[in-house]
PDB file of C-alpha atoms and ligand atoms in Angstrom:
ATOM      1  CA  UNK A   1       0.000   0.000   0.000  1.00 57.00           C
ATOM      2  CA  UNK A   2       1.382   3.429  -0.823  1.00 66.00           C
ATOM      3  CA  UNK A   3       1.676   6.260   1.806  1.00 70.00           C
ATOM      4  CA  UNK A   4      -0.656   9.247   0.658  1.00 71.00           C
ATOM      5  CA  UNK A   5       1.282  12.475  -0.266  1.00 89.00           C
ATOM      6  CA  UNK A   6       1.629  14.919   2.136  1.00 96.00           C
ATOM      7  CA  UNK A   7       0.220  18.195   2.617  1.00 97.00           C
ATOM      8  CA  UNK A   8       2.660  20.796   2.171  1.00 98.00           C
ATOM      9  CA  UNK A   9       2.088  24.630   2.993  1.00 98.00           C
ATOM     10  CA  UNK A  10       4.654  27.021   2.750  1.00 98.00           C
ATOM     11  CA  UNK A  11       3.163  30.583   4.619  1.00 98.00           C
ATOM     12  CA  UNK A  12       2.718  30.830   8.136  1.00 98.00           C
ATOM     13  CA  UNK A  13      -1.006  32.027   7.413  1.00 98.00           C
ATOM     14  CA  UNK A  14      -1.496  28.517   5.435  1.00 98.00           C
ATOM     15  CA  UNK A  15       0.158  26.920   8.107  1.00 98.00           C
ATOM     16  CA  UNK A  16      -1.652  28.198  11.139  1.00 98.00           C
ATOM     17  CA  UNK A  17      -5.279  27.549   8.901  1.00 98.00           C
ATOM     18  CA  UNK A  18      -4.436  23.757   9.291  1.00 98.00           C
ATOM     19  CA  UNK A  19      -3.071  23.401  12.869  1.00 98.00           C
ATOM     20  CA  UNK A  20      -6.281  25.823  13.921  1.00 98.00           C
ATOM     21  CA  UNK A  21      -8.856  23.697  12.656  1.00 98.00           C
ATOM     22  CA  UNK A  22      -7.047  20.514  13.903  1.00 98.00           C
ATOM     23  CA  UNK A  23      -7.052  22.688  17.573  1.00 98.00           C
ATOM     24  CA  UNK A  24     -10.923  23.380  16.879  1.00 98.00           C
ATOM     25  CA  UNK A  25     -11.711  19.395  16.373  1.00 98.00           C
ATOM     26  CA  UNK A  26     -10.106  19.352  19.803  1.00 98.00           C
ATOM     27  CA  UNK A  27      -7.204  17.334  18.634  1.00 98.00           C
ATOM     28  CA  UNK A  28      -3.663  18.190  20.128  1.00 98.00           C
ATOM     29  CA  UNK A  29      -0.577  18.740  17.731  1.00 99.00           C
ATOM     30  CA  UNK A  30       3.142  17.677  17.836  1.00 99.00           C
ATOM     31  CA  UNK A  31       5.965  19.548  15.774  1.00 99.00           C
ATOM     32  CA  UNK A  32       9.712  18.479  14.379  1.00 98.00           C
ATOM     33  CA  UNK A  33      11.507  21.254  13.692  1.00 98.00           C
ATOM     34  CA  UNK A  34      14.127  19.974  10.329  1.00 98.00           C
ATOM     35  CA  UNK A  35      16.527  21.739   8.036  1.00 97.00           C
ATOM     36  CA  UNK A  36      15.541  18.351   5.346  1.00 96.00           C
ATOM     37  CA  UNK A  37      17.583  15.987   4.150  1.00 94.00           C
ATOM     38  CA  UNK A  38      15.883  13.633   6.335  1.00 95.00           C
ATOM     39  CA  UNK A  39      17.409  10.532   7.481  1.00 94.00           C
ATOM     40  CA  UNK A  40      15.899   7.579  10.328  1.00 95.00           C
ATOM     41  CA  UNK A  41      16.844   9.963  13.013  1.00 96.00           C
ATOM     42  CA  UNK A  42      14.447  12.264  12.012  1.00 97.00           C
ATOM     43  CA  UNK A  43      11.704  10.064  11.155  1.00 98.00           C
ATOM     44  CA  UNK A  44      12.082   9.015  14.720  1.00 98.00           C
ATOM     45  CA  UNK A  45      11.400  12.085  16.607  1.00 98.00           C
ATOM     46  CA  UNK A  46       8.341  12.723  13.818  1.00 98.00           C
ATOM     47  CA  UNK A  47       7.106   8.946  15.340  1.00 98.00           C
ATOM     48  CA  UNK A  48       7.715  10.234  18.709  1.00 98.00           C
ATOM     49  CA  UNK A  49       5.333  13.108  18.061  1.00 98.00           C
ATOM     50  CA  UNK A  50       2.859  11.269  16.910  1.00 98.00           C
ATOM     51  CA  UNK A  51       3.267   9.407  20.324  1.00 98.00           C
ATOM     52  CA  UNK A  52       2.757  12.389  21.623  1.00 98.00           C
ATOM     53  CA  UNK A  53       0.027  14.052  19.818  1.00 98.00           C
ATOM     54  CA  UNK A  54      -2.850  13.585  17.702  1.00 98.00           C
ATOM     55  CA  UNK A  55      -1.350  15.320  14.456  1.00 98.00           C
ATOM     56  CA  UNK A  56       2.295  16.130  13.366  1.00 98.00           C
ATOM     57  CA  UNK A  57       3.555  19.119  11.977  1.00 98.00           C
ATOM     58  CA  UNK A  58       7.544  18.486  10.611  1.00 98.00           C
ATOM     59  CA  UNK A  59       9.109  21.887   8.883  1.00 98.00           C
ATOM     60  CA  UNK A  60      12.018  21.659   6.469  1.00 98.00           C
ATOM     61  CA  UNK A  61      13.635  24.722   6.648  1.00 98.00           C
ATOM     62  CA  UNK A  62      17.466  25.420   5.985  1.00 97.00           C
ATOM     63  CA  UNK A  63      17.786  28.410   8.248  1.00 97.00           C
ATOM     64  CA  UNK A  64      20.515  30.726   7.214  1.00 97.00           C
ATOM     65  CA  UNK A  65      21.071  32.630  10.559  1.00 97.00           C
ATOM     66  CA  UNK A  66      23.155  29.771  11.972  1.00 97.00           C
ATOM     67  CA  UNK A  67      25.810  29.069   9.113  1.00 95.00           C
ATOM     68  CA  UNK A  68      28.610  31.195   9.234  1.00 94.00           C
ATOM     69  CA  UNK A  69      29.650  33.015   5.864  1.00 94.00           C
ATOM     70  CA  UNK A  70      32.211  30.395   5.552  1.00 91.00           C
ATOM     71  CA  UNK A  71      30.184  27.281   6.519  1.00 90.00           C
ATOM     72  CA  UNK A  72      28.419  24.997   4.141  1.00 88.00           C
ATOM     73  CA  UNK A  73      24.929  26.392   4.127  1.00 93.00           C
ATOM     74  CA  UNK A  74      25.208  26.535  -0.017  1.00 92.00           C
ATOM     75  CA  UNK A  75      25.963  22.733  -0.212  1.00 91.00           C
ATOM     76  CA  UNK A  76      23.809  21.593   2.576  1.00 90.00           C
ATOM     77  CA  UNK A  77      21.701  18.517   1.115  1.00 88.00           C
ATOM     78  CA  UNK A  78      18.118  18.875   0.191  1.00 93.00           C
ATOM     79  CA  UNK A  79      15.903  16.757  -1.459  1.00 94.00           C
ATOM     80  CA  UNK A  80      12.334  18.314  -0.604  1.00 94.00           C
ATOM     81  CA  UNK A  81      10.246  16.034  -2.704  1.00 95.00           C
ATOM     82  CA  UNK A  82      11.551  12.688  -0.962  1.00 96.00           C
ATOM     83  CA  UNK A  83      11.535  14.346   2.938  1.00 97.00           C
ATOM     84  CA  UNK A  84       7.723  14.628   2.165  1.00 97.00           C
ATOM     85  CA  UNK A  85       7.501  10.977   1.321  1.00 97.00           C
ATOM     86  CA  UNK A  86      10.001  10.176   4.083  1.00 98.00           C
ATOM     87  CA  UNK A  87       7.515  12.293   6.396  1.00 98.00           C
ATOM     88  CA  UNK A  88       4.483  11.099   5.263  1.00 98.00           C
ATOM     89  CA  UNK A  89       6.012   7.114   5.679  1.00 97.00           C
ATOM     90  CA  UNK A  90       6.537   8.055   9.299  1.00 98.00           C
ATOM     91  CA  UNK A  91       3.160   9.220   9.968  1.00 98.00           C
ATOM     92  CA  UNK A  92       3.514  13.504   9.781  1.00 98.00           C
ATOM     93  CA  UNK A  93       0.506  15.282   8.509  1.00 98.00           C
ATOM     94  CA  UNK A  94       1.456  18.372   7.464  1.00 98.00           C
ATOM     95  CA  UNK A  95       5.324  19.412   5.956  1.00 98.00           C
ATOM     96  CA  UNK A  96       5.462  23.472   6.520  1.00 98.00           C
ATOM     97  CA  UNK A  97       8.344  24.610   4.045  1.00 98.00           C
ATOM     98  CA  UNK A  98       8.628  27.660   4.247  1.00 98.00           C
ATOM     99  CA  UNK A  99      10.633  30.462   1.749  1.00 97.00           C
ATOM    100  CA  UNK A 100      13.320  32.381   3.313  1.00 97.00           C
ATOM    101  CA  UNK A 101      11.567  35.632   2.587  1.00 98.00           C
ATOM    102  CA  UNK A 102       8.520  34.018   4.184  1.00 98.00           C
ATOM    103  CA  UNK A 103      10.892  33.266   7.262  1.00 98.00           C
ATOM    104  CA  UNK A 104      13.225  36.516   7.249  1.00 98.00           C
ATOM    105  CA  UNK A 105      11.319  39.427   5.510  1.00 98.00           C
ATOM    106  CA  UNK A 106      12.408  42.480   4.334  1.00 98.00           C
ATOM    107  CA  UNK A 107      13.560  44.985   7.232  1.00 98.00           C
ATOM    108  CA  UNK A 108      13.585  41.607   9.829  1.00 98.00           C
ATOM    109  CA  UNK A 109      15.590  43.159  12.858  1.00 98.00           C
ATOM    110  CA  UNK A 110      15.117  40.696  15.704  1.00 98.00           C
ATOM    111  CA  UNK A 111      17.244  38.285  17.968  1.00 97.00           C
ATOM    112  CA  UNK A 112      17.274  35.745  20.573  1.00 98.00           C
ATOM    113  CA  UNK A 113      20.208  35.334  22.968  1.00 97.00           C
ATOM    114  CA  UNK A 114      20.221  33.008  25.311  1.00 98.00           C
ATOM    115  CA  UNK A 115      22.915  32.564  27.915  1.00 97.00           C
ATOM    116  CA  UNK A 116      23.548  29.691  30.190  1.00 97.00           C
ATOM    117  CA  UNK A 117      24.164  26.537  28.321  1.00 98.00           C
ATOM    118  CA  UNK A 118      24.732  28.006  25.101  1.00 98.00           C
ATOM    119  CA  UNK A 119      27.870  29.167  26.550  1.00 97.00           C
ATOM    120  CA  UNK A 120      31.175  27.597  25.596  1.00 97.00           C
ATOM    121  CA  UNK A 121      31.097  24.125  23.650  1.00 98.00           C
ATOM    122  CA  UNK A 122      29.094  24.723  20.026  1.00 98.00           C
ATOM    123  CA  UNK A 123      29.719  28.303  20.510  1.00 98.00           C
ATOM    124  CA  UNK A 124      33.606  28.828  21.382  1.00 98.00           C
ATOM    125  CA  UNK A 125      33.840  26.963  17.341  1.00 98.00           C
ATOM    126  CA  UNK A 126      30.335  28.388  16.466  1.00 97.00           C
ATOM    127  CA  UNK A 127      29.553  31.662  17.678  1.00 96.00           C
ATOM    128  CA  UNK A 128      26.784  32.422  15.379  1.00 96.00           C
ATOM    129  CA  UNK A 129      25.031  29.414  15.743  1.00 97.00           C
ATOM    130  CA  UNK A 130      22.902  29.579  18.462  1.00 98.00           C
ATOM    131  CA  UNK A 131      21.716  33.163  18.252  1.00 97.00           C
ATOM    132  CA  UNK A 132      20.301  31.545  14.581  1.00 98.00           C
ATOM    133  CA  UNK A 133      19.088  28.744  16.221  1.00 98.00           C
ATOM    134  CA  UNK A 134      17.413  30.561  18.673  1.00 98.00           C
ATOM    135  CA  UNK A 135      15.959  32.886  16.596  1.00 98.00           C
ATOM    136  CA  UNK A 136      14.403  30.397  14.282  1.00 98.00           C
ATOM    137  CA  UNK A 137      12.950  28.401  17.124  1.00 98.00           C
ATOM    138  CA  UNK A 138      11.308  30.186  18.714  1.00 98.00           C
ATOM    139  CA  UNK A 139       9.277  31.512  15.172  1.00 98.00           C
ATOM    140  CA  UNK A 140       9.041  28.041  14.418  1.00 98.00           C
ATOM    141  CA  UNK A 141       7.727  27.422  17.462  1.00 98.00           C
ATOM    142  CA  UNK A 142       5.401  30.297  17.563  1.00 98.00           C
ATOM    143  CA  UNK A 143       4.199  29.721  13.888  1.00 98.00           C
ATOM    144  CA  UNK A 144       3.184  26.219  14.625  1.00 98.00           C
ATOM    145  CA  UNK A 145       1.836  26.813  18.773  1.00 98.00           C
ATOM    146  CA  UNK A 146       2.058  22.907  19.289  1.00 98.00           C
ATOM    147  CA  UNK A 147       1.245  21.336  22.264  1.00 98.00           C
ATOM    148  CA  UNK A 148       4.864  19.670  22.054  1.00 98.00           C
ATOM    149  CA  UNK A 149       8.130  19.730  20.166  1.00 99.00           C
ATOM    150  CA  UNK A 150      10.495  17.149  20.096  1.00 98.00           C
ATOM    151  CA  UNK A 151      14.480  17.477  19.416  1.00 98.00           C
ATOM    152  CA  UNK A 152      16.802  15.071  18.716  1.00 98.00           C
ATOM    153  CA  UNK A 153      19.647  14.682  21.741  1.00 98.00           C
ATOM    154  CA  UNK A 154      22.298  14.340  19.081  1.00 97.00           C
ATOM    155  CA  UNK A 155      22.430  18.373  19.108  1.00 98.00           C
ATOM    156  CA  UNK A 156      22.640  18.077  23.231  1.00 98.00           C
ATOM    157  CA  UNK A 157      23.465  21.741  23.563  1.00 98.00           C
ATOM    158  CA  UNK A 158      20.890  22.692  20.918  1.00 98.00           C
ATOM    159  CA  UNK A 159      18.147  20.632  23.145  1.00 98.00           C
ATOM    160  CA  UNK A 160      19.179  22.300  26.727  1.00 98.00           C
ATOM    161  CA  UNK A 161      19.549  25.805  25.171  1.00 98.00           C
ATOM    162  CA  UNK A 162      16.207  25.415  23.280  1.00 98.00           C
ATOM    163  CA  UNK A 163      14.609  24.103  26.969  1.00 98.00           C
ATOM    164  CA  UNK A 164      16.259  27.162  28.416  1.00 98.00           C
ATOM    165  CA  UNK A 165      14.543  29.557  26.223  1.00 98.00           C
ATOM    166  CA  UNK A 166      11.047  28.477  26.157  1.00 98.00           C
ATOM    167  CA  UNK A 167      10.985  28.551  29.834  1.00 98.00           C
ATOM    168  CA  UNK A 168      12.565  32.081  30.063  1.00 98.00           C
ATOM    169  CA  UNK A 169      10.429  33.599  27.262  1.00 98.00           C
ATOM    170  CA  UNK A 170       6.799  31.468  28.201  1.00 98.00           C
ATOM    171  CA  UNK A 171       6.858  29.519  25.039  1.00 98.00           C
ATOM    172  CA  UNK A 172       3.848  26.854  25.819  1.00 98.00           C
ATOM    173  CA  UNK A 173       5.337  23.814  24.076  1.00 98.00           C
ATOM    174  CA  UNK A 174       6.120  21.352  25.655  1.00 98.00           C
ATOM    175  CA  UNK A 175       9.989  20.338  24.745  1.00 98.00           C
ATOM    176  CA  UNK A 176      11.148  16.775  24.154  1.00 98.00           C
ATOM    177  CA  UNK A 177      14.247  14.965  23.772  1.00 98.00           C
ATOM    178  CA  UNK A 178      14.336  11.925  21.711  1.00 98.00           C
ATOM    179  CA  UNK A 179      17.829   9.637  21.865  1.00 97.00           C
ATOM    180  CA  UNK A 180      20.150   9.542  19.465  1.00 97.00           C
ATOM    181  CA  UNK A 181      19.708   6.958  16.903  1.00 96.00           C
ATOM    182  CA  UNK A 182      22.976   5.263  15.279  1.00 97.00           C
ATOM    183  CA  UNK A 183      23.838   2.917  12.521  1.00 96.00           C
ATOM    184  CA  UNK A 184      24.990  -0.797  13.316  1.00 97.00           C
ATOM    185  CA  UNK A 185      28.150   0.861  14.438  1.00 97.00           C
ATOM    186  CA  UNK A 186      27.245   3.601  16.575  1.00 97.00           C
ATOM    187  CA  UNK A 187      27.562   5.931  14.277  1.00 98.00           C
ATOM    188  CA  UNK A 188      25.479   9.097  15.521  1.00 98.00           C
ATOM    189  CA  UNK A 189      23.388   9.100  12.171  1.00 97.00           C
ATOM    190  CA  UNK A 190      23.725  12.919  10.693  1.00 94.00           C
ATOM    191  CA  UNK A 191      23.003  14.480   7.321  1.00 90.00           C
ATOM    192  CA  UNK A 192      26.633  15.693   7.238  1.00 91.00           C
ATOM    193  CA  UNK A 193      27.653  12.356   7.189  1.00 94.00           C
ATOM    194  CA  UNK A 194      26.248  12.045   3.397  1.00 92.00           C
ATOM    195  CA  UNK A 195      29.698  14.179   3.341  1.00 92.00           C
ATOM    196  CA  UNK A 196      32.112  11.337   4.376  1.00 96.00           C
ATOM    197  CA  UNK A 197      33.976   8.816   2.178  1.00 96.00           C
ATOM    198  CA  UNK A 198      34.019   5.030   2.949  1.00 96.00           C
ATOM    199  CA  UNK A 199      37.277   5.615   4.492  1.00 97.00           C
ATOM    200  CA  UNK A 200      35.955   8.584   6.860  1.00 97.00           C
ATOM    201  CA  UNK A 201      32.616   6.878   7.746  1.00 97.00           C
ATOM    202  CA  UNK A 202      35.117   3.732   9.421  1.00 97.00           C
ATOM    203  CA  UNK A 203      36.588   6.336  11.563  1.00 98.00           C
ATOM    204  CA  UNK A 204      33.648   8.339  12.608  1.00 98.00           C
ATOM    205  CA  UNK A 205      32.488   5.335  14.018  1.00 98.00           C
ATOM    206  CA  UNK A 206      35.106   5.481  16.408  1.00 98.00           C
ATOM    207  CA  UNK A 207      34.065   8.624  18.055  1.00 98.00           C
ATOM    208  CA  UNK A 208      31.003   6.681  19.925  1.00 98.00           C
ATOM    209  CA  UNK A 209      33.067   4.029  21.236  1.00 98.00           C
ATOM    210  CA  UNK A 210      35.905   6.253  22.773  1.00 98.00           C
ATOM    211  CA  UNK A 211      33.183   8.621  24.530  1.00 98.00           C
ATOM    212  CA  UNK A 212      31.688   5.665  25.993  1.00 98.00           C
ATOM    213  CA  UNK A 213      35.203   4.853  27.283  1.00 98.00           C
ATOM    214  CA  UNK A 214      35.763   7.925  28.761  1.00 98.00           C
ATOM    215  CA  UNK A 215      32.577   8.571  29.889  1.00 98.00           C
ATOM    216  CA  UNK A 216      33.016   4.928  31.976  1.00 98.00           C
ATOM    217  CA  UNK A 217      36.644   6.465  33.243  1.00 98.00           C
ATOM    218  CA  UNK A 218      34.894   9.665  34.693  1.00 98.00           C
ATOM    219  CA  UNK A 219      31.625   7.556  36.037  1.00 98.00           C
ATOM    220  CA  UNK A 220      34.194   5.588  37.545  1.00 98.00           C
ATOM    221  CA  UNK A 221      36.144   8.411  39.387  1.00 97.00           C
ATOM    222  CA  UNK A 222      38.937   9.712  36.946  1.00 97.00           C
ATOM    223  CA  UNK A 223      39.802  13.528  37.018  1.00 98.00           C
ATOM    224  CA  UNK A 224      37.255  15.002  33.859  1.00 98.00           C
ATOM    225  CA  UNK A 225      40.129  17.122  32.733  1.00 98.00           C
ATOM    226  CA  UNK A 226      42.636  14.089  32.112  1.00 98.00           C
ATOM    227  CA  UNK A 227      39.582  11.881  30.792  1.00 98.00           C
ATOM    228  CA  UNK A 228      38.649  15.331  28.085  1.00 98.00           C
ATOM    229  CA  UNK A 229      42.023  15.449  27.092  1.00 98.00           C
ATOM    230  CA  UNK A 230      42.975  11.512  26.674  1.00 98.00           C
ATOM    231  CA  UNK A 231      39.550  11.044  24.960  1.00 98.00           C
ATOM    232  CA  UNK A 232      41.058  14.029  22.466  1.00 98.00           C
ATOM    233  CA  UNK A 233      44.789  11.781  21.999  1.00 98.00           C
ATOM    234  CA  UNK A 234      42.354   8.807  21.208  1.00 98.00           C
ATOM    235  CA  UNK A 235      40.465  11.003  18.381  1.00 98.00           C
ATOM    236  CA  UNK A 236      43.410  11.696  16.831  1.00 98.00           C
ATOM    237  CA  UNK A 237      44.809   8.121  17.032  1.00 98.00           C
ATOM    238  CA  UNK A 238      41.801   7.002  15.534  1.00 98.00           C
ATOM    239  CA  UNK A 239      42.422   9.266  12.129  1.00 98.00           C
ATOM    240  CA  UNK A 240      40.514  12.502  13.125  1.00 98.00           C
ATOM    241  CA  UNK A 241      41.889  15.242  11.596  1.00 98.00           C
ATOM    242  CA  UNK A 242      41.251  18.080  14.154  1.00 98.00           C
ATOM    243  CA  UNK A 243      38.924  18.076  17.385  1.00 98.00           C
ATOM    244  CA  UNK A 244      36.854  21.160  18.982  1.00 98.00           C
ATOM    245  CA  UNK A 245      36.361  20.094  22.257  1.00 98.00           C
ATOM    246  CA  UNK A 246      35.976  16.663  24.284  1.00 98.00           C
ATOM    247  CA  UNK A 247      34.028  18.242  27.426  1.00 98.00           C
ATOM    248  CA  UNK A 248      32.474  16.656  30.380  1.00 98.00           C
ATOM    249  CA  UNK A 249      29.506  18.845  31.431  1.00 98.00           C
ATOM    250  CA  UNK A 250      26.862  18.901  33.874  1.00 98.00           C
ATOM    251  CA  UNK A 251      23.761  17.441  32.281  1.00 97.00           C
ATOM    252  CA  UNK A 252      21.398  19.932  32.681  1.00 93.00           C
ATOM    253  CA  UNK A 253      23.027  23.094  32.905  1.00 95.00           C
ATOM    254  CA  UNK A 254      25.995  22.304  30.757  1.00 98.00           C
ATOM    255  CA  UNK A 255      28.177  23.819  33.845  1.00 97.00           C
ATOM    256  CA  UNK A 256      31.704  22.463  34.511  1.00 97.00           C
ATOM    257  CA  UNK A 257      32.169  20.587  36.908  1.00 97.00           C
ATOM    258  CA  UNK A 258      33.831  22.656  39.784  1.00 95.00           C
ATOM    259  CA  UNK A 259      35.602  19.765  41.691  1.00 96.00           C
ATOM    260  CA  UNK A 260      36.739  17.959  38.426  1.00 96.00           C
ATOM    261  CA  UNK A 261      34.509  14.464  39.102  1.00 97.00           C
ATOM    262  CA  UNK A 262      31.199  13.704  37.750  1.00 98.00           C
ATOM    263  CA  UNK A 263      29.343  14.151  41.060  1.00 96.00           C
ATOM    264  CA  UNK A 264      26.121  14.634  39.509  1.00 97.00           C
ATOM    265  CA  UNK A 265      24.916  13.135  36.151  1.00 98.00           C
ATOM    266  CA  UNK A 266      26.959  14.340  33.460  1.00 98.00           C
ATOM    267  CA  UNK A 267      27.003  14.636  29.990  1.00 98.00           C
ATOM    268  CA  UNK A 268      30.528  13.949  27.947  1.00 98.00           C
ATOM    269  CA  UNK A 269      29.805  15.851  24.477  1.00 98.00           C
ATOM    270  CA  UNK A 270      32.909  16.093  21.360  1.00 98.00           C
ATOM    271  CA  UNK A 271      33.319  17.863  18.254  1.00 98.00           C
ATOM    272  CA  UNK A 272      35.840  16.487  15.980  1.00 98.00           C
ATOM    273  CA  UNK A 273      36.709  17.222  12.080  1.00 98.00           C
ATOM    274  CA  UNK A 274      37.234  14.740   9.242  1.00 97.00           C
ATOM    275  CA  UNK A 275      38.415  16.094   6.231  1.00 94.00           C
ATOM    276  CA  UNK A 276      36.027  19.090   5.641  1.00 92.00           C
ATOM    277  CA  UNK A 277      33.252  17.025   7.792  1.00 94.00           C
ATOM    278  CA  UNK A 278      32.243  18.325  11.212  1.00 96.00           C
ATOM    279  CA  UNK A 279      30.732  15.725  13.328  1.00 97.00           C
ATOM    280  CA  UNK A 280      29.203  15.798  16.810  1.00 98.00           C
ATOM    281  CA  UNK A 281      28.095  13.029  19.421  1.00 98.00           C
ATOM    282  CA  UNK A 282      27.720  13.183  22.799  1.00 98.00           C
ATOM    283  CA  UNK A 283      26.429  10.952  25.396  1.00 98.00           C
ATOM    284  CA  UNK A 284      25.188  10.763  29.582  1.00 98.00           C
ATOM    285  CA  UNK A 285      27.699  10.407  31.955  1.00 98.00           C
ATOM    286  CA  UNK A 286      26.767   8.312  35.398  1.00 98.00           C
ATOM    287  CA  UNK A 287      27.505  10.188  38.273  1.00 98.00           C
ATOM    288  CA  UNK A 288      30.358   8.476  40.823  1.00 96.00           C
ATOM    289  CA  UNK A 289      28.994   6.377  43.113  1.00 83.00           C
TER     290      UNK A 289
HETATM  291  O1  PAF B   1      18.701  20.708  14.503  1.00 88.36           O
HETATM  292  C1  PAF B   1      18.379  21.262  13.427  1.00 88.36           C
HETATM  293  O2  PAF B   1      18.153  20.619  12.396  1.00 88.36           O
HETATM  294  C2  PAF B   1      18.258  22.778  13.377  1.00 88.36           C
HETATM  295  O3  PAF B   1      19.219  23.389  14.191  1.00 88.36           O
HETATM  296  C3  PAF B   1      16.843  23.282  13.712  1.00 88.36           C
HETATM  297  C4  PAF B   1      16.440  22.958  15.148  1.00 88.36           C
HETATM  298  C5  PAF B   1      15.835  22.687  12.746  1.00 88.36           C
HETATM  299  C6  PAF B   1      16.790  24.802  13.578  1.00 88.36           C
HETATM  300  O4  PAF B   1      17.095  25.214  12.287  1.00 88.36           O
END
């Protein structure tokens, strides 16, 4: 049996016609915020909507305030057409794709900062990032008004500074993490990794197994800073070309850790580069004891 095609609308006026008469029929609505080039990880946190909700809203929606001039925002993948049959196979109801205009009009003058977690990490590598994260979410997130949004914990920082700012600027939604989901080798799956040669993808599946180890050393009692900077050695032994950080964070906050243990549960999160390819991972931490 085929999946039916998906609705798509592409102005917020469109958009909020459908999710209002959904809200009139009483129904409650979920939303996955995307930038496309959808792969099983997304398709899992649109299932985990519809969990959650009666209806799904997914956008695809390559959102130019977080690339940096020199980043890859012109080659980033899409494929519009198939992310609405991917959607549609994993039970959305409604793609919203909007323009950039439509998103960003004429004389648009507005940002979000948000502090606390989105400090240090993404952002001593990144520093535009979040600010175009934020800024996007929270329309998003006001265009749609679900009951709940979900977020995929691969983008850990992304989650806890998107949780920060819907509580500090009343946002209703409800936010949701969803776990990562990985290939056969623990791969964190990623559209960037449509980037990587044959070559590159045996190496990046490295970087899940030696955060696991490390995160085990520092459950286990080692000091965070030796475990950050052996888990950085081991990187580079595997064949990474460069790494951003290896850090050891607080879970929740994304603080350091003052006394250099995991005393509460912790979060070990890495950047590392292969070739031109950026990849990210990150994983929970037991606390000692
Ligand atoms: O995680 C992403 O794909 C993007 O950062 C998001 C949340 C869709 C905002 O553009």
């Amino acid at each position: 049996m085929t999946t039916p095609a998906l609705p798509v609308v592409t102005t917020v006026i469109d958009l909020r016609e459908t999710v209002g008469a959904w809200k009139k029929q009483g129904l409650t609505v979920g939303f996955v915020p995307t930038m496309g080039a959808l792969h099983e990880g997304h398709l899992t946190l649109v299932r985990e909507a519809g969990q959650q909700a009666d209806r799904v809203v997914a956008s695809v929606f390559v959102n130019p305030t977080q690339f940096a001039a020199h980043e890859d925002l012109g080659t980033y993948p899409r494929q519009e057409v198939l992310d609405a049959e991917l959607l549609a196979s994993a039970g959305c109801h409604l793609m919203f794709a909007p323009t950039t205009d439509e998103m960003y009009p004429e004389g648009f003058s507005t940002g979000v900062s948000v502090g606390g977690p989105s400090e240090g990490l993404e952002t001593d590598f990144r520093p535009h990032f979040f600010s175009g994260v934020a800024v996007v979410v929270a329309k998003l997130l006001n265009q749609v008004q679900a009951d709940v949004a979900v977020f995929g914990e691969k983008d850990y920082q992304q989650l806890m500074v998107v949780r920060r700012m819907t509580l500090d600027l009343d946002i209703p939604t409800r936010i949701v993490g969803a776990p990562t989901q990985r290939d056969g080798h623990g791969l964190a799956l990623s559209s960037r990794n449509a980037y990587l040669s044959e070559d590159e993808i045996a190496v990046a599946r490295r970087l899940n197994g030696v955060l696991a180890q490390a995160g085990a050393n520092a459950a286990a009692g080692g000091s965070v800073a030796e475990i950050e900077a052996q888990a950085a050695r081991s990187l580079l032994e595997a064949g990474f070309a460069m790494v951003d950080y290896v850090a050891i964070r607080q879970a929740g906050s994304l603080a350091v850790f003052e006394g250099d243990q995991v005393d509460t549960p912790g979060r070990i999160l890495a950047a590392a580069w292969l070739g031109k390819t950026r990849l990210i991972d990150n994983m929970a931490v037991a606390a000692v004891g």
